[in-house]
Coordinates of C-alpha atoms and ligand atoms in Angstrom, one line a residue:
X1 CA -3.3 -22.2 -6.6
X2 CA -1.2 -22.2 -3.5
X3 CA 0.1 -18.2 -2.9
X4 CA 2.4 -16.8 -0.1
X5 CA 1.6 -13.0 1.2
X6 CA 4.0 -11.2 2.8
X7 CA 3.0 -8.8 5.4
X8 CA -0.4 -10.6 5.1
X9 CA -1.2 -9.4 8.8
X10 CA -1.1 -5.8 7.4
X11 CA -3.9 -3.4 5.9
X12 CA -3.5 -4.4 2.4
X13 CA -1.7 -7.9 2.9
X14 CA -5.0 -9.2 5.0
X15 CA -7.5 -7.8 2.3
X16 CA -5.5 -9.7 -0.7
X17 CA -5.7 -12.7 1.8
X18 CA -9.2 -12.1 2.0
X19 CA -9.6 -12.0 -1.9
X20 CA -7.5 -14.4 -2.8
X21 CA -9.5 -16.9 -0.5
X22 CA -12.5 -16.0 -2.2
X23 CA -10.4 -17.2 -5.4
X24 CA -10.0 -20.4 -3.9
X25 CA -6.3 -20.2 -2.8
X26 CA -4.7 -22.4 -0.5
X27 CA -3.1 -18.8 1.1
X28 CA 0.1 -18.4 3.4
X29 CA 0.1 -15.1 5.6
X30 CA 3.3 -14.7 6.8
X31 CA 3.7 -11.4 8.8
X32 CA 6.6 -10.7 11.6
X33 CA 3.9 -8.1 13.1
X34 CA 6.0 -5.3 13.2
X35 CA 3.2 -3.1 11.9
X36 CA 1.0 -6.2 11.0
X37 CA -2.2 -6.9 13.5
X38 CA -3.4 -10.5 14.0
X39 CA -6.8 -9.2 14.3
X40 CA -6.4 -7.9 10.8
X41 CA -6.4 -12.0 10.1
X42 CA -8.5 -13.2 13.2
X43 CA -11.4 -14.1 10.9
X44 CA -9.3 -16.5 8.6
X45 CA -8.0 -18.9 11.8
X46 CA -9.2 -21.8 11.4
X47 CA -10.4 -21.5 7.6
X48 CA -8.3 -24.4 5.8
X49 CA -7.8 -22.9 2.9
X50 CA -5.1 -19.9 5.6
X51 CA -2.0 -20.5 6.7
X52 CA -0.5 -18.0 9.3
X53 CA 3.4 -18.4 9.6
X54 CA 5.2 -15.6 12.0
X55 CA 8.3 -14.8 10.3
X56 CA 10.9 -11.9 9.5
X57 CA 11.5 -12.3 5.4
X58 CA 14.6 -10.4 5.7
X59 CA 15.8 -13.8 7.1
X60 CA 15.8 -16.9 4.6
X61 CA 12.2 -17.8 4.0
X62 CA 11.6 -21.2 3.9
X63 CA 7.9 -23.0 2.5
X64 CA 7.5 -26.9 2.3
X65 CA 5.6 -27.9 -1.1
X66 CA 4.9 -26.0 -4.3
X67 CA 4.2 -22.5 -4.8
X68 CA 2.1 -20.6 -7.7
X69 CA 2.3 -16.6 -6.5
X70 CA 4.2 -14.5 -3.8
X71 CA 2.6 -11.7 -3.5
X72 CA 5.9 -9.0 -1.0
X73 CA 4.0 -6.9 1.2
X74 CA 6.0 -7.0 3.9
X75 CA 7.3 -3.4 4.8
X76 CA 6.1 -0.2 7.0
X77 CA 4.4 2.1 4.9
X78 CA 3.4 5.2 6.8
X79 CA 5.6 7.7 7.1
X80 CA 6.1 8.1 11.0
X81 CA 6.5 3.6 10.7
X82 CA 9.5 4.5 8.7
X83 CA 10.7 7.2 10.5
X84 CA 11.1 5.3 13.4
X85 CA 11.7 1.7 11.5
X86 CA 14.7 3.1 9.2
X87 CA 16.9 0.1 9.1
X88 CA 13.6 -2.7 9.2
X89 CA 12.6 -0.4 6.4
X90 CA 15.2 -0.7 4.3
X91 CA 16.3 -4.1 4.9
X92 CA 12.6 -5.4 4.2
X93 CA 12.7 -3.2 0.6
X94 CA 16.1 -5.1 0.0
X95 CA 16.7 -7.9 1.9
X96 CA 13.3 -9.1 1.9
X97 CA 12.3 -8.4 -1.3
X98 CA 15.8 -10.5 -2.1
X99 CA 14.7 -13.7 0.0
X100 CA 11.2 -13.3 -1.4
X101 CA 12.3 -13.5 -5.3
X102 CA 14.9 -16.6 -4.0
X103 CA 12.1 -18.3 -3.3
X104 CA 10.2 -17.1 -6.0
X105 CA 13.1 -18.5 -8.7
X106 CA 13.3 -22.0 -6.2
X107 CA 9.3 -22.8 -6.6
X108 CA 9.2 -21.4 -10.3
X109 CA 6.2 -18.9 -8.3
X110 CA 4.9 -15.6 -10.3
X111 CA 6.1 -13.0 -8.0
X112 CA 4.4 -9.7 -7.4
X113 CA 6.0 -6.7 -5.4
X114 CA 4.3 -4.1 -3.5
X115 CA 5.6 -1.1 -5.1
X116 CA 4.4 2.8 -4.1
X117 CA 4.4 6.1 -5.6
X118 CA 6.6 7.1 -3.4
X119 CA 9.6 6.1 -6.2
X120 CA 8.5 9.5 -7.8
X121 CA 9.5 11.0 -4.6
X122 CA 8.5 15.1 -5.0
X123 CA 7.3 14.3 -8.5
X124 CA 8.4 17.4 -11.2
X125 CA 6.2 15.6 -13.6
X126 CA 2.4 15.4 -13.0
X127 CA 0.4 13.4 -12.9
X128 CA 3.0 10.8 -13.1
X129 CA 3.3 8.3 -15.4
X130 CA 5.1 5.1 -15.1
X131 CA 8.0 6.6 -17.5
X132 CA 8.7 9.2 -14.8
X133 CA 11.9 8.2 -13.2
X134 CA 10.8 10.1 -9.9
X135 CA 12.6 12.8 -7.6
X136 CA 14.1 11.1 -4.5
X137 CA 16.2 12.6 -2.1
X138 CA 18.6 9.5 -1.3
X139 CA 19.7 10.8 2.1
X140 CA 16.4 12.3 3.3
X141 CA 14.2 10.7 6.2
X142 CA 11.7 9.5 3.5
X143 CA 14.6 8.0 1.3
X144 CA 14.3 5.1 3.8
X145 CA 11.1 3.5 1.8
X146 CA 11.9 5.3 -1.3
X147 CA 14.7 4.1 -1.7
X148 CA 14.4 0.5 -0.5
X149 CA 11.1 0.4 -2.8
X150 CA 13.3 1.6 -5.9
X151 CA 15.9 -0.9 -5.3
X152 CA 13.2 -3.8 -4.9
X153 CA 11.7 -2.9 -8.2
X154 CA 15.5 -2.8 -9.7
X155 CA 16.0 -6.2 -8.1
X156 CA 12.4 -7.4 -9.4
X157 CA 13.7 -6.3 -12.8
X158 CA 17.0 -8.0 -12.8
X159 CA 15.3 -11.6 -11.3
X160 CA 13.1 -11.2 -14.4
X161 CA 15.8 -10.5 -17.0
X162 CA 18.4 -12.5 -15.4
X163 CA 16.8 -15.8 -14.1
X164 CA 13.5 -15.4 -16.1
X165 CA 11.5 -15.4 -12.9
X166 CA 7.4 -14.1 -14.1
X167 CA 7.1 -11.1 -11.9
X168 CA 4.9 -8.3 -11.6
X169 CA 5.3 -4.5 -10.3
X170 CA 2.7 -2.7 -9.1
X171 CA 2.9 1.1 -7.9
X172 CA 0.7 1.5 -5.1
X173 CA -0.6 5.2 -4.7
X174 CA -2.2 6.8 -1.6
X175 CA -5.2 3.7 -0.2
X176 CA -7.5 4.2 2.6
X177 CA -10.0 1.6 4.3
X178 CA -11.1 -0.9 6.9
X179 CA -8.1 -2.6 8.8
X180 CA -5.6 0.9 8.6
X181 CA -4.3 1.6 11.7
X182 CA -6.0 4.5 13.6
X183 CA -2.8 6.0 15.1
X184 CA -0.5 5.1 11.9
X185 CA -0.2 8.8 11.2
X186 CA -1.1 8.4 7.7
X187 CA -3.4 11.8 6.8
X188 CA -7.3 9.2 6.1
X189 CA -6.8 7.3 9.7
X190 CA -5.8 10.6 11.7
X191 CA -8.4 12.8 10.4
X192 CA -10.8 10.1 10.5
X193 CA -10.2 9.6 14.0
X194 CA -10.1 13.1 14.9
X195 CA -13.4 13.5 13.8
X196 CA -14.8 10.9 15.5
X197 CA -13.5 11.9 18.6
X198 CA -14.5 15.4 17.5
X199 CA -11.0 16.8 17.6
X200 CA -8.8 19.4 15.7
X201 CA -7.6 17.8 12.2
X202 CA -4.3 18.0 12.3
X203 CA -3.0 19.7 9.2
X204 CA 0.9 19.7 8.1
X205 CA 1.9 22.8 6.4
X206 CA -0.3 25.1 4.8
X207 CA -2.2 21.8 3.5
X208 CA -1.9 23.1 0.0
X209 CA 0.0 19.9 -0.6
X210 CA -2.4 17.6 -3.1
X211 CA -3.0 13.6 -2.7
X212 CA -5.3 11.1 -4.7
X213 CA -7.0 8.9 -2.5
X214 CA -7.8 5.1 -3.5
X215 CA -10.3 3.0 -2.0
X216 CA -9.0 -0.5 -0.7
X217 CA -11.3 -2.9 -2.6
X218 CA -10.6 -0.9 -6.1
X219 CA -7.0 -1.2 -5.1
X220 CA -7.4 -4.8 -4.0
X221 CA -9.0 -5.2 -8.1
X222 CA -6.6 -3.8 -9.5
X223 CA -3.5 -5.8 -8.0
X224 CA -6.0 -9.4 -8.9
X225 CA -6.0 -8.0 -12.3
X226 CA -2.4 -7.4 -12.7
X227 CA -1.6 -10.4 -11.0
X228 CA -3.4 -12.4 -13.5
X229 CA -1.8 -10.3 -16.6
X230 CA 1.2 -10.6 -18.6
X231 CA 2.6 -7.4 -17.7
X232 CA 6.5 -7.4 -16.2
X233 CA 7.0 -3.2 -15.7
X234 CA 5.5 -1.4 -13.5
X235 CA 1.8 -0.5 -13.0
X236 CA 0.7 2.2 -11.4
X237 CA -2.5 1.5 -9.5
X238 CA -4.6 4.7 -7.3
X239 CA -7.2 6.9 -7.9
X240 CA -6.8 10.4 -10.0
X241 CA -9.7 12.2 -8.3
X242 CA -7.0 14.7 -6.6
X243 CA -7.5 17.4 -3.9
X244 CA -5.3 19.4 -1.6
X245 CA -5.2 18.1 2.1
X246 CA -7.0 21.4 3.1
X247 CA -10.1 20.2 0.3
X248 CA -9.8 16.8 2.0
X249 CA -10.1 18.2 5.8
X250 CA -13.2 19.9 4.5
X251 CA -14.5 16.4 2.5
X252 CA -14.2 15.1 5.8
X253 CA -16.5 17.1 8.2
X254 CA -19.2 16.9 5.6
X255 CA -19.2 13.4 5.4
X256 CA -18.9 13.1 9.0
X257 CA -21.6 15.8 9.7
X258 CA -19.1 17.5 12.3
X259 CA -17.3 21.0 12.5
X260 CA -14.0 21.0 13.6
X261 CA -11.4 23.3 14.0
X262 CA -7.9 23.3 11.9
X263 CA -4.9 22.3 13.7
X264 CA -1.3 23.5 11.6
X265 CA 1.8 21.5 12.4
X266 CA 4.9 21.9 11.0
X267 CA 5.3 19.9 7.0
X268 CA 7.3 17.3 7.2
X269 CA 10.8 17.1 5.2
X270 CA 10.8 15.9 1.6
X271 CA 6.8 15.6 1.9
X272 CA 5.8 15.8 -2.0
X273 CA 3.8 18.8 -2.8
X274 CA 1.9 17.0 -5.5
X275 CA 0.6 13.0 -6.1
X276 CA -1.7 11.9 -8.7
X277 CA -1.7 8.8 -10.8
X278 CA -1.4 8.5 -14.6
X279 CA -3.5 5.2 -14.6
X280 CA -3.4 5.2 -18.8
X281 CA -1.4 2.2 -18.2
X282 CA -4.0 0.3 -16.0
X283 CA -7.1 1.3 -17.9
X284 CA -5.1 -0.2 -21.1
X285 CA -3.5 -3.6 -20.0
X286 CA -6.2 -4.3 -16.8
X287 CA -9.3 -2.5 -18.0
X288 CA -9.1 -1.2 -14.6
X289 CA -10.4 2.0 -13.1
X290 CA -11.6 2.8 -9.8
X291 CA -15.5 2.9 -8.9
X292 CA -15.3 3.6 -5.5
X293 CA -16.7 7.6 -4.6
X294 CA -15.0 9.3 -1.8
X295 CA -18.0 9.8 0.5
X296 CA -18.8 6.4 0.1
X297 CA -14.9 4.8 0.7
X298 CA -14.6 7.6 3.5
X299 CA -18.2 6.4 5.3
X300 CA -16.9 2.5 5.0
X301 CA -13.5 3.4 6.7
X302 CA -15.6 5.4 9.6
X303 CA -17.6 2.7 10.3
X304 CA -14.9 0.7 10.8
X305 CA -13.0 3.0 13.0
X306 CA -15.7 3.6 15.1
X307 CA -15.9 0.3 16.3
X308 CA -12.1 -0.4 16.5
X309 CA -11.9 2.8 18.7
X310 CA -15.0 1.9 20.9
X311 CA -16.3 5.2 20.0
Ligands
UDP401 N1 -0.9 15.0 6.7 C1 -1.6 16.0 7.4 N2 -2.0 15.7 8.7 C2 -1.9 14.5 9.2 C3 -1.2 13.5 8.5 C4 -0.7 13.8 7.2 O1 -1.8 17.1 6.9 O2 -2.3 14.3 10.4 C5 -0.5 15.3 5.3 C6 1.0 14.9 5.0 O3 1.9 16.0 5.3 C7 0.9 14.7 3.5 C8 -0.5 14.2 3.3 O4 -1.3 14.5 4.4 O5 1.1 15.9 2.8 C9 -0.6 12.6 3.1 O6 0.1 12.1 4.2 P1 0.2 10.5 4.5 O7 1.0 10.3 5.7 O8 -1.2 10.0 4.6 O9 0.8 9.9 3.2 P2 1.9 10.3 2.2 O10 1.2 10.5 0.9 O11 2.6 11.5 2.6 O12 2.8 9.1 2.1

């Protein structure tokens, strides 16, 4: 198997690398490092079975020899990235995602797209389902990656229907781990940091707002599997076990045996209320589910941050 990741450099992108390796993949990273971190990727230089190729996929793409799988994971995907990457984060959802099935279609490659919950926006329905056709505000600051990731899937769809390419759609809910960036802004990294540096955690709103936090290898399982499977709509792939940011402040400081003040900052606009994956689908078609506890996922990530941050 010979499989191109886009936005292999990044937190997710590097651990597929990583897995598909250990499948015994000839695997191209290819990673403009916009957000991406070559030391994400450090320990595949060198390995023959890694290919590291620094390019933009919202220009054409262009691979000599064959291709099996192209796995698009090329695109910011923490809120402040987007916020301050609007047009790169539209024109990788769309563009990108459009060069990325071309090439799909030329090498007759299975393609897989990097999908999020974020296409159910503010979600009215919960927890959400794959059926759930979302809540998006198309003009809001978060519509940027909504948006873009809603089109992607629409173009995924049409590729499929239209020129028969074999692609695959999964829906990526809220993933913490090794290799996120510390200052990303993203709720596991800052808190996580904070706490090491025994800081305030910084909490938006009245942190009454709920999330569902996946572990990166169960994630990292689940995408193999659907990969592998015969599935063509969307998957949704995260962890149920839900809690409200102010539950996961608390989770926090026990796990990290500290006792730190609350900090409230203003909640950002459009930021959903509620998340929480309907995996039905998942445990049906992948017999997937994750196994990954909390304490243990969050005690992994600080470890990991720890020594990043020279703490
Ligand atoms: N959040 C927070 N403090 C932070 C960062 C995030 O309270 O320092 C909140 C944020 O408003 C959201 C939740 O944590 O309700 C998860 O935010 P994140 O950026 O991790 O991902 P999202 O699920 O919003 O894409």
């Amino acid at each position: 198997m010979r499989t191109l990741i886009t936005g292999g450099a990044g937190f997710l992108g590097s651990h597929l690398c990583d897995r598909l390796i250990t499948e015994g993949h000839d695997v191209i990273c290819m990673d403009n490092l916009i957000t991406g971190d070559m030391d994400n990727i450090a320990h595949l230089i060198g390995n023959q079975q890694f290919t590291y190729i620094n390019h933009d996929v919202t220009e054409y793409i262009y691979v000599a020899g064959e291709l099996d799988n192209i796995l698009h994971f090329a695109s910011p995907a923490s809120p402040i990235d987007y916020l301050e990457l609007p047009i790169q984060t539209l024109k990788v959802g769309s563009l990108g995602t459009h060069k990325a099935l071309g090439l799909a279609k030329a090498k007759g490659a299975r393609f897989l797209l990097a999908s999020t919950s974020e296409v159910y926006g503010d979600p009215l329905v919960h927890p959400q389902p794959e059926e759930y056709f979302g809540n998006v505000s198309p003009i809001g600051p978060r519509g940027v990656y909504d948006e873009a990731k809603r089109f992607a899937e629409a173009l995924t769809m049409a590729y499929h229907r239209y020129h028969g390419v074999d692609t695959r759609i999964v829906r990526i809910f809220n993933t913490y781990g090794p290799r996120m960036r510390s200052n990303d802004g993203r709720v596991v990294p800052a808190f996580l940091s904070q706490a090491l540096r025994g800081e305030g955690l910084t909490v938006f709103g009245d942190g009454s707002q709920t999330r569902s936090f996946c572990y990166v290898s169960d994630l990292i399982e689940g995408i193999y599997r659907l990969l592998l499977s015969e599935e063509h709509e969307p998957v949704n792939v995260g962890n149920p076990y839900e809690m409200t940011i102010l539950e996961f402040a608390q989770k926090v400081q026990e796990i990290a045996n500290v006792e730190l003040q609350v900090v409230t900052k203003p909640l950002p606009q459009d930021d959903p209320k509620i998340r929480q994956p309907d995996i039905t689908k998942a445990k049906e078609i992948l017999d997937w589910s994750p196994k990954v506890p909390l304490e243990e996922g969050i005690r992994e990530t600080l470890h990991y941050f720890k020594i990043k941050l020279k703490l």
